[in-house]
PDB file of C-alpha atoms in Angstrom:
ATOM      1  CA  MET A   1     -80.927 -57.326 254.941  1.00  0.00           C
ATOM      2  CA  GLY A   2     -80.530 -53.973 253.238  1.00  0.00           C
ATOM      3  CA  LYS A   3     -78.239 -52.948 256.068  1.00  0.00           C
ATOM      4  CA  LYS A   4     -76.134 -56.105 255.586  1.00  0.00           C
ATOM      5  CA  LYS A   5     -75.821 -55.359 251.858  1.00  0.00           C
ATOM      6  CA  ASN A   6     -74.605 -51.883 252.671  1.00  0.00           C
ATOM      7  CA  GLU A   7     -72.063 -53.325 255.115  1.00  0.00           C
ATOM      8  CA  GLU A   8     -70.672 -55.629 252.377  1.00  0.00           C
ATOM      9  CA  ASN A   9     -70.390 -52.753 249.932  1.00  0.00           C
ATOM     10  CA  LEU A  10     -68.515 -50.709 252.497  1.00  0.00           C
ATOM     11  CA  LYS A  11     -66.124 -53.560 253.223  1.00  0.00           C
ATOM     12  CA  GLY A  12     -64.964 -53.431 249.623  1.00  0.00           C
ATOM     13  CA  THR A  13     -64.468 -49.689 249.947  1.00  0.00           C
ATOM     14  CA  LEU A  14     -62.510 -50.099 253.164  1.00  0.00           C
ATOM     15  CA  VAL A  15     -60.210 -52.703 251.621  1.00  0.00           C
ATOM     16  CA  SER A  16     -59.598 -50.467 248.629  1.00  0.00           C
ATOM     17  CA  VAL A  17     -58.703 -47.405 250.655  1.00  0.00           C
ATOM     18  CA  PHE A  18     -56.468 -49.451 252.944  1.00  0.00           C
ATOM     19  CA  LEU A  19     -54.672 -50.728 249.846  1.00  0.00           C
ATOM     20  CA  VAL A  20     -54.076 -47.151 248.721  1.00  0.00           C
ATOM     21  CA  GLY A  21     -53.026 -46.236 252.258  1.00  0.00           C
ATOM     22  CA  PHE A  22     -50.477 -49.032 252.485  1.00  0.00           C
ATOM     23  CA  ILE A  23     -49.035 -48.096 249.093  1.00  0.00           C
ATOM     24  CA  ILE A  24     -48.626 -44.546 250.385  1.00  0.00           C
ATOM     25  CA  LEU A  25     -46.914 -45.872 253.525  1.00  0.00           C
ATOM     26  CA  ILE A  26     -44.574 -48.074 251.513  1.00  0.00           C
ATOM     27  CA  MET A  27     -43.665 -45.197 249.180  1.00  0.00           C
ATOM     28  CA  TRP A  28     -43.062 -42.863 252.118  1.00  0.00           C
ATOM     29  CA  PHE A  29     -40.772 -45.245 253.955  1.00  0.00           C
ATOM     30  CA  GLY A  30     -39.072 -46.208 250.707  1.00  0.00           C
ATOM     31  CA  ALA A  31     -38.235 -42.593 249.910  1.00  0.00           C
ATOM     32  CA  TYR A  32     -37.109 -41.981 253.508  1.00  0.00           C
ATOM     33  CA  GLY A  33     -34.917 -45.082 253.385  1.00  0.00           C
ATOM     34  CA  LEU A  34     -33.330 -43.874 250.151  1.00  0.00           C
ATOM     35  CA  TYR A  35     -32.637 -40.515 251.807  1.00  0.00           C
ATOM     36  CA  LEU A  36     -31.004 -42.177 254.825  1.00  0.00           C
ATOM     37  CA  SER A  37     -28.896 -44.466 252.654  1.00  0.00           C
ATOM     38  CA  ARG A  38     -27.402 -41.523 250.804  1.00  0.00           C
TER      39      ARG A  38
ATOM     40  CA  MET B   1     -77.663 -34.946 268.301  1.00  0.00           C
ATOM     41  CA  GLY B   2     -74.082 -35.797 267.577  1.00  0.00           C
ATOM     42  CA  MET B   3     -72.421 -36.801 264.310  1.00  0.00           C
ATOM     43  CA  HIS B   4     -72.528 -40.503 263.617  1.00  0.00           C
ATOM     44  CA  PHE B   5     -69.442 -42.223 262.230  1.00  0.00           C
ATOM     45  CA  HIS B   6     -69.723 -45.594 260.605  1.00  0.00           C
ATOM     46  CA  ARG B   7     -67.384 -48.164 262.201  1.00  0.00           C
ATOM     47  CA  PHE B   8     -65.324 -48.423 259.019  1.00  0.00           C
ATOM     48  CA  GLU B   9     -65.058 -44.659 258.829  1.00  0.00           C
ATOM     49  CA  LYS B  10     -63.653 -44.616 262.363  1.00  0.00           C
ATOM     50  CA  ILE B  11     -61.122 -47.304 261.426  1.00  0.00           C
ATOM     51  CA  TRP B  12     -60.005 -45.357 258.360  1.00  0.00           C
ATOM     52  CA  LEU B  13     -59.794 -42.051 260.229  1.00  0.00           C
ATOM     53  CA  ILE B  14     -57.698 -43.646 262.977  1.00  0.00           C
ATOM     54  CA  PHE B  15     -55.385 -45.195 260.366  1.00  0.00           C
ATOM     55  CA  GLY B  16     -54.972 -41.810 258.674  1.00  0.00           C
ATOM     56  CA  MET B  17     -54.299 -39.913 261.905  1.00  0.00           C
ATOM     57  CA  VAL B  18     -51.826 -42.518 263.176  1.00  0.00           C
ATOM     58  CA  SER B  19     -49.973 -42.429 259.842  1.00  0.00           C
ATOM     59  CA  LEU B  20     -49.753 -38.650 260.017  1.00  0.00           C
ATOM     60  CA  ILE B  21     -48.458 -38.754 263.608  1.00  0.00           C
ATOM     61  CA  VAL B  22     -45.868 -41.379 262.654  1.00  0.00           C
ATOM     62  CA  PHE B  23     -44.644 -39.355 259.641  1.00  0.00           C
ATOM     63  CA  LEU B  24     -44.423 -36.113 261.603  1.00  0.00           C
ATOM     64  CA  SER B  25     -42.651 -37.825 264.522  1.00  0.00           C
ATOM     65  CA  ILE B  26     -40.035 -39.449 262.305  1.00  0.00           C
ATOM     66  CA  VAL B  27     -39.333 -36.232 260.424  1.00  0.00           C
ATOM     67  CA  GLY B  28     -39.389 -34.157 263.612  1.00  0.00           C
ATOM     68  CA  VAL B  29     -36.997 -36.418 265.525  1.00  0.00           C
ATOM     69  CA  SER B  30     -34.605 -36.679 262.586  1.00  0.00           C
ATOM     70  CA  ALA B  31     -34.628 -32.914 262.103  1.00  0.00           C
ATOM     71  CA  PHE B  32     -34.180 -31.811 265.710  1.00  0.00           C
ATOM     72  CA  ALA B  33     -32.453 -34.722 267.432  1.00  0.00           C
ATOM     73  CA  MET B  34     -30.364 -36.077 264.551  1.00  0.00           C
ATOM     74  CA  ASP B  35     -29.737 -32.760 262.789  1.00  0.00           C
ATOM     75  CA  GLN B  36     -31.069 -33.976 259.459  1.00  0.00           C
ATOM     76  CA  HIS B  37     -32.820 -31.143 257.694  1.00  0.00           C
ATOM     77  CA  PRO B  38     -32.907 -29.442 254.308  1.00  0.00           C
ATOM     78  CA  SER B  39     -29.891 -27.406 253.297  1.00  0.00           C
ATOM     79  CA  GLY B  40     -30.238 -23.945 254.671  1.00  0.00           C
ATOM     80  CA  GLY B  41     -28.617 -20.870 255.954  1.00  0.00           C
ATOM     81  CA  MET B  42     -30.027 -17.391 255.932  1.00  0.00           C
ATOM     82  CA  ASP B  43     -26.863 -15.718 254.720  1.00  0.00           C
ATOM     83  CA  THR B  44     -27.352 -13.229 251.940  1.00  0.00           C
ATOM     84  CA  ILE B  45     -24.960 -11.681 249.455  1.00  0.00           C
ATOM     85  CA  ASP B  46     -25.124  -9.011 246.790  1.00  0.00           C
ATOM     86  CA  PRO B  47     -25.340 -11.069 243.576  1.00  0.00           C
ATOM     87  CA  GLU B  48     -23.579  -8.328 241.623  1.00  0.00           C
ATOM     88  CA  LYS B  49     -20.604  -8.348 243.991  1.00  0.00           C
ATOM     89  CA  VAL B  50     -20.129 -12.088 244.498  1.00  0.00           C
ATOM     90  CA  GLU B  51     -16.613 -12.204 243.125  1.00  0.00           C
ATOM     91  CA  GLU B  52     -15.432  -9.491 245.484  1.00  0.00           C
ATOM     92  CA  THR B  53     -17.231 -10.739 248.629  1.00  0.00           C
ATOM     93  CA  PRO B  54     -15.525 -13.293 250.876  1.00  0.00           C
ATOM     94  CA  PRO B  55     -15.457 -16.256 250.761  1.00  0.00           C
ATOM     95  CA  PHE B  56     -16.520 -16.168 247.103  1.00  0.00           C
ATOM     96  CA  ASP B  57     -13.642 -13.918 246.145  1.00  0.00           C
ATOM     97  CA  ASP B  58     -11.486 -17.059 246.453  1.00  0.00           C
ATOM     98  CA  PRO B  59     -13.638 -20.087 245.521  1.00  0.00           C
ATOM     99  CA  GLY B  60     -12.249 -23.545 246.011  1.00  0.00           C
ATOM    100  CA  VAL B  61     -11.354 -26.019 248.728  1.00  0.00           C
ATOM    101  CA  ARG B  62      -9.885 -25.043 252.072  1.00  0.00           C
ATOM    102  CA  GLN B  63      -9.266 -27.033 255.213  1.00  0.00           C
ATOM    103  CA  ILE B  64     -11.074 -25.770 258.318  1.00  0.00           C
ATOM    104  CA  ASP B  65      -9.762 -28.312 260.783  1.00  0.00           C
ATOM    105  CA  GLU B  66      -8.504 -31.900 260.876  1.00  0.00           C
ATOM    106  CA  ASP B  67     -11.884 -33.385 259.935  1.00  0.00           C
ATOM    107  CA  THR B  68     -13.577 -30.554 258.049  1.00  0.00           C
ATOM    108  CA  TYR B  69     -13.095 -28.986 254.640  1.00  0.00           C
ATOM    109  CA  GLU B  70     -14.989 -26.054 253.161  1.00  0.00           C
ATOM    110  CA  VAL B  71     -15.836 -25.950 249.453  1.00  0.00           C
ATOM    111  CA  VAL B  72     -16.876 -22.531 248.179  1.00  0.00           C
ATOM    112  CA  MET B  73     -18.476 -22.590 244.733  1.00  0.00           C
ATOM    113  CA  ILE B  74     -20.146 -20.120 242.432  1.00  0.00           C
ATOM    114  CA  ALA B  75     -22.869 -21.270 240.071  1.00  0.00           C
ATOM    115  CA  MET B  76     -23.424 -19.382 236.850  1.00  0.00           C
ATOM    116  CA  ALA B  77     -24.898 -20.001 233.421  1.00  0.00           C
ATOM    117  CA  PHE B  78     -23.758 -22.606 232.519  1.00  0.00           C
ATOM    118  CA  GLY B  79     -21.138 -24.009 234.864  1.00  0.00           C
ATOM    119  CA  TYR B  80     -19.605 -23.963 238.306  1.00  0.00           C
ATOM    120  CA  GLU B  81     -16.492 -22.242 239.524  1.00  0.00           C
ATOM    121  CA  PRO B  82     -14.063 -23.727 240.246  1.00  0.00           C
ATOM    122  CA  SER B  83     -14.633 -26.339 237.596  1.00  0.00           C
ATOM    123  CA  GLN B  84     -12.295 -28.902 239.128  1.00  0.00           C
ATOM    124  CA  ILE B  85     -12.238 -29.691 242.821  1.00  0.00           C
ATOM    125  CA  GLU B  86     -10.726 -32.434 244.880  1.00  0.00           C
ATOM    126  CA  VAL B  87     -11.762 -33.353 248.409  1.00  0.00           C
ATOM    127  CA  PRO B  88     -10.800 -36.158 250.776  1.00  0.00           C
ATOM    128  CA  ALA B  89     -13.043 -39.100 251.595  1.00  0.00           C
ATOM    129  CA  GLY B  90     -14.152 -39.598 255.181  1.00  0.00           C
ATOM    130  CA  LYS B  91     -13.991 -35.905 256.099  1.00  0.00           C
ATOM    131  CA  GLU B  92     -16.931 -33.556 256.538  1.00  0.00           C
ATOM    132  CA  ILE B  93     -17.246 -31.294 253.514  1.00  0.00           C
ATOM    133  CA  VAL B  94     -19.144 -28.025 253.924  1.00  0.00           C
ATOM    134  CA  PHE B  95     -20.470 -26.848 250.551  1.00  0.00           C
ATOM    135  CA  LYS B  96     -21.254 -23.128 250.293  1.00  0.00           C
ATOM    136  CA  VAL B  97     -22.793 -22.053 247.026  1.00  0.00           C
ATOM    137  CA  THR B  98     -24.298 -18.942 245.516  1.00  0.00           C
ATOM    138  CA  SER B  99     -25.242 -17.752 242.050  1.00  0.00           C
ATOM    139  CA  THR B 100     -24.262 -14.679 240.094  1.00  0.00           C
ATOM    140  CA  ASP B 101     -27.171 -14.707 237.660  1.00  0.00           C
ATOM    141  CA  VAL B 102     -30.261 -16.949 237.813  1.00  0.00           C
ATOM    142  CA  THR B 103     -31.492 -19.776 240.012  1.00  0.00           C
ATOM    143  CA  HIS B 104     -29.566 -23.002 239.616  1.00  0.00           C
ATOM    144  CA  SER B 105     -29.241 -26.129 241.688  1.00  0.00           C
ATOM    145  CA  PHE B 106     -26.223 -27.905 243.082  1.00  0.00           C
ATOM    146  CA  THR B 107     -26.941 -31.616 242.999  1.00  0.00           C
ATOM    147  CA  ILE B 108     -24.326 -34.293 243.588  1.00  0.00           C
ATOM    148  CA  VAL B 109     -25.675 -37.437 241.932  1.00  0.00           C
ATOM    149  CA  ASP B 110     -26.230 -40.449 244.218  1.00  0.00           C
ATOM    150  CA  THR B 111     -25.888 -38.366 247.367  1.00  0.00           C
ATOM    151  CA  LYS B 112     -28.275 -36.334 249.454  1.00  0.00           C
ATOM    152  CA  VAL B 113     -26.616 -33.074 248.446  1.00  0.00           C
ATOM    153  CA  ASN B 114     -29.345 -31.389 246.426  1.00  0.00           C
ATOM    154  CA  MET B 115     -29.882 -27.721 246.972  1.00  0.00           C
ATOM    155  CA  MET B 116     -31.140 -24.644 245.219  1.00  0.00           C
ATOM    156  CA  VAL B 117     -28.599 -21.968 244.336  1.00  0.00           C
ATOM    157  CA  ILE B 118     -30.318 -18.626 244.359  1.00  0.00           C
ATOM    158  CA  PRO B 119     -28.729 -15.276 243.481  1.00  0.00           C
ATOM    159  CA  GLY B 120     -28.559 -13.169 246.611  1.00  0.00           C
ATOM    160  CA  GLN B 121     -28.500 -16.156 248.955  1.00  0.00           C
ATOM    161  CA  ILE B 122     -25.793 -18.478 250.218  1.00  0.00           C
ATOM    162  CA  ASN B 123     -26.861 -22.075 250.585  1.00  0.00           C
ATOM    163  CA  GLU B 124     -24.896 -24.525 252.666  1.00  0.00           C
ATOM    164  CA  LYS B 125     -24.888 -28.315 252.951  1.00  0.00           C
ATOM    165  CA  ARG B 126     -22.593 -30.618 254.903  1.00  0.00           C
ATOM    166  CA  TYR B 127     -21.727 -34.018 253.541  1.00  0.00           C
ATOM    167  CA  THR B 128     -19.140 -36.761 254.052  1.00  0.00           C
ATOM    168  CA  PHE B 129     -18.050 -38.840 251.079  1.00  0.00           C
ATOM    169  CA  ASP B 130     -17.504 -42.395 252.293  1.00  0.00           C
ATOM    170  CA  GLU B 131     -16.074 -43.703 249.026  1.00  0.00           C
ATOM    171  CA  PRO B 132     -13.391 -42.143 246.810  1.00  0.00           C
ATOM    172  CA  GLY B 133     -14.209 -41.619 243.152  1.00  0.00           C
ATOM    173  CA  GLU B 134     -15.566 -39.057 240.735  1.00  0.00           C
ATOM    174  CA  TYR B 135     -18.969 -37.616 241.562  1.00  0.00           C
ATOM    175  CA  LEU B 136     -21.111 -35.859 238.995  1.00  0.00           C
ATOM    176  CA  VAL B 137     -22.596 -32.496 239.919  1.00  0.00           C
ATOM    177  CA  LEU B 138     -25.652 -31.417 237.920  1.00  0.00           C
ATOM    178  CA  CYS B 139     -27.902 -28.401 237.736  1.00  0.00           C
ATOM    179  CA  ASN B 140     -31.484 -29.577 238.252  1.00  0.00           C
ATOM    180  CA  GLU B 141     -33.130 -26.170 238.019  1.00  0.00           C
ATOM    181  CA  TYR B 142     -33.847 -24.898 234.520  1.00  0.00           C
ATOM    182  CA  CYS B 143     -31.569 -21.927 233.982  1.00  0.00           C
ATOM    183  CA  GLY B 144     -31.496 -21.276 230.253  1.00  0.00           C
ATOM    184  CA  ALA B 145     -30.405 -22.621 226.892  1.00  0.00           C
ATOM    185  CA  GLY B 146     -27.329 -24.367 228.284  1.00  0.00           C
ATOM    186  CA  HIS B 147     -29.004 -25.890 231.328  1.00  0.00           C
ATOM    187  CA  HIS B 148     -28.674 -29.426 230.004  1.00  0.00           C
ATOM    188  CA  VAL B 149     -24.890 -29.172 229.800  1.00  0.00           C
ATOM    189  CA  MET B 150     -24.382 -27.474 233.135  1.00  0.00           C
ATOM    190  CA  SER B 151     -22.334 -29.877 235.189  1.00  0.00           C
ATOM    191  CA  THR B 152     -19.024 -30.489 236.866  1.00  0.00           C
ATOM    192  CA  THR B 153     -17.306 -33.285 238.757  1.00  0.00           C
ATOM    193  CA  ILE B 154     -15.909 -33.617 242.250  1.00  0.00           C
ATOM    194  CA  LYS B 155     -12.940 -35.886 242.690  1.00  0.00           C
ATOM    195  CA  VAL B 156     -12.908 -37.612 246.065  1.00  0.00           C
ATOM    196  CA  VAL B 157      -9.545 -39.040 247.084  1.00  0.00           C
ATOM    197  CA  GLU B 158      -8.326 -41.185 249.961  1.00  0.00           C
TER     198      GLU B 158
END
């Protein structure tokens, strides 16, 4: 049960870091797209 | 006894490594296969003799061939020489810039021409203007009290 609680806590962490990661991806491709368009 | 990675840690590490490989691949292919890279050139010049060293002894626009024009410009505090230039749209323009005093930049607004202008070095960037009009050139590198007014325009004609 303790292990399951830890798993749930880590799920929240994983979602958060993936959110940050996707924002980074979007910003990267956005900046690259701007560069290509100019 | 090996290192143990939590499943989520493995997922995150894989995501990070794949992202890095994707970024490096895109930048690498565009640099080497599509010739898209930062402005460069390793040419050097004596900054105290710029105005007597070709091609900077005659700055301005000159036609190289049917589809290529060369623009030679000198950056100085606080302007560019020549102050008025006109180039054709649809032709490749080769900008060659150097500085006679401090570090400036040569940035054409709304284009990808954005390069440092360093005394002692000649920086070069090739660009084709698709649309005619007047393009603002700004200095984006702090160069002194008049930095904020350092600008010029490029007139692009049909």
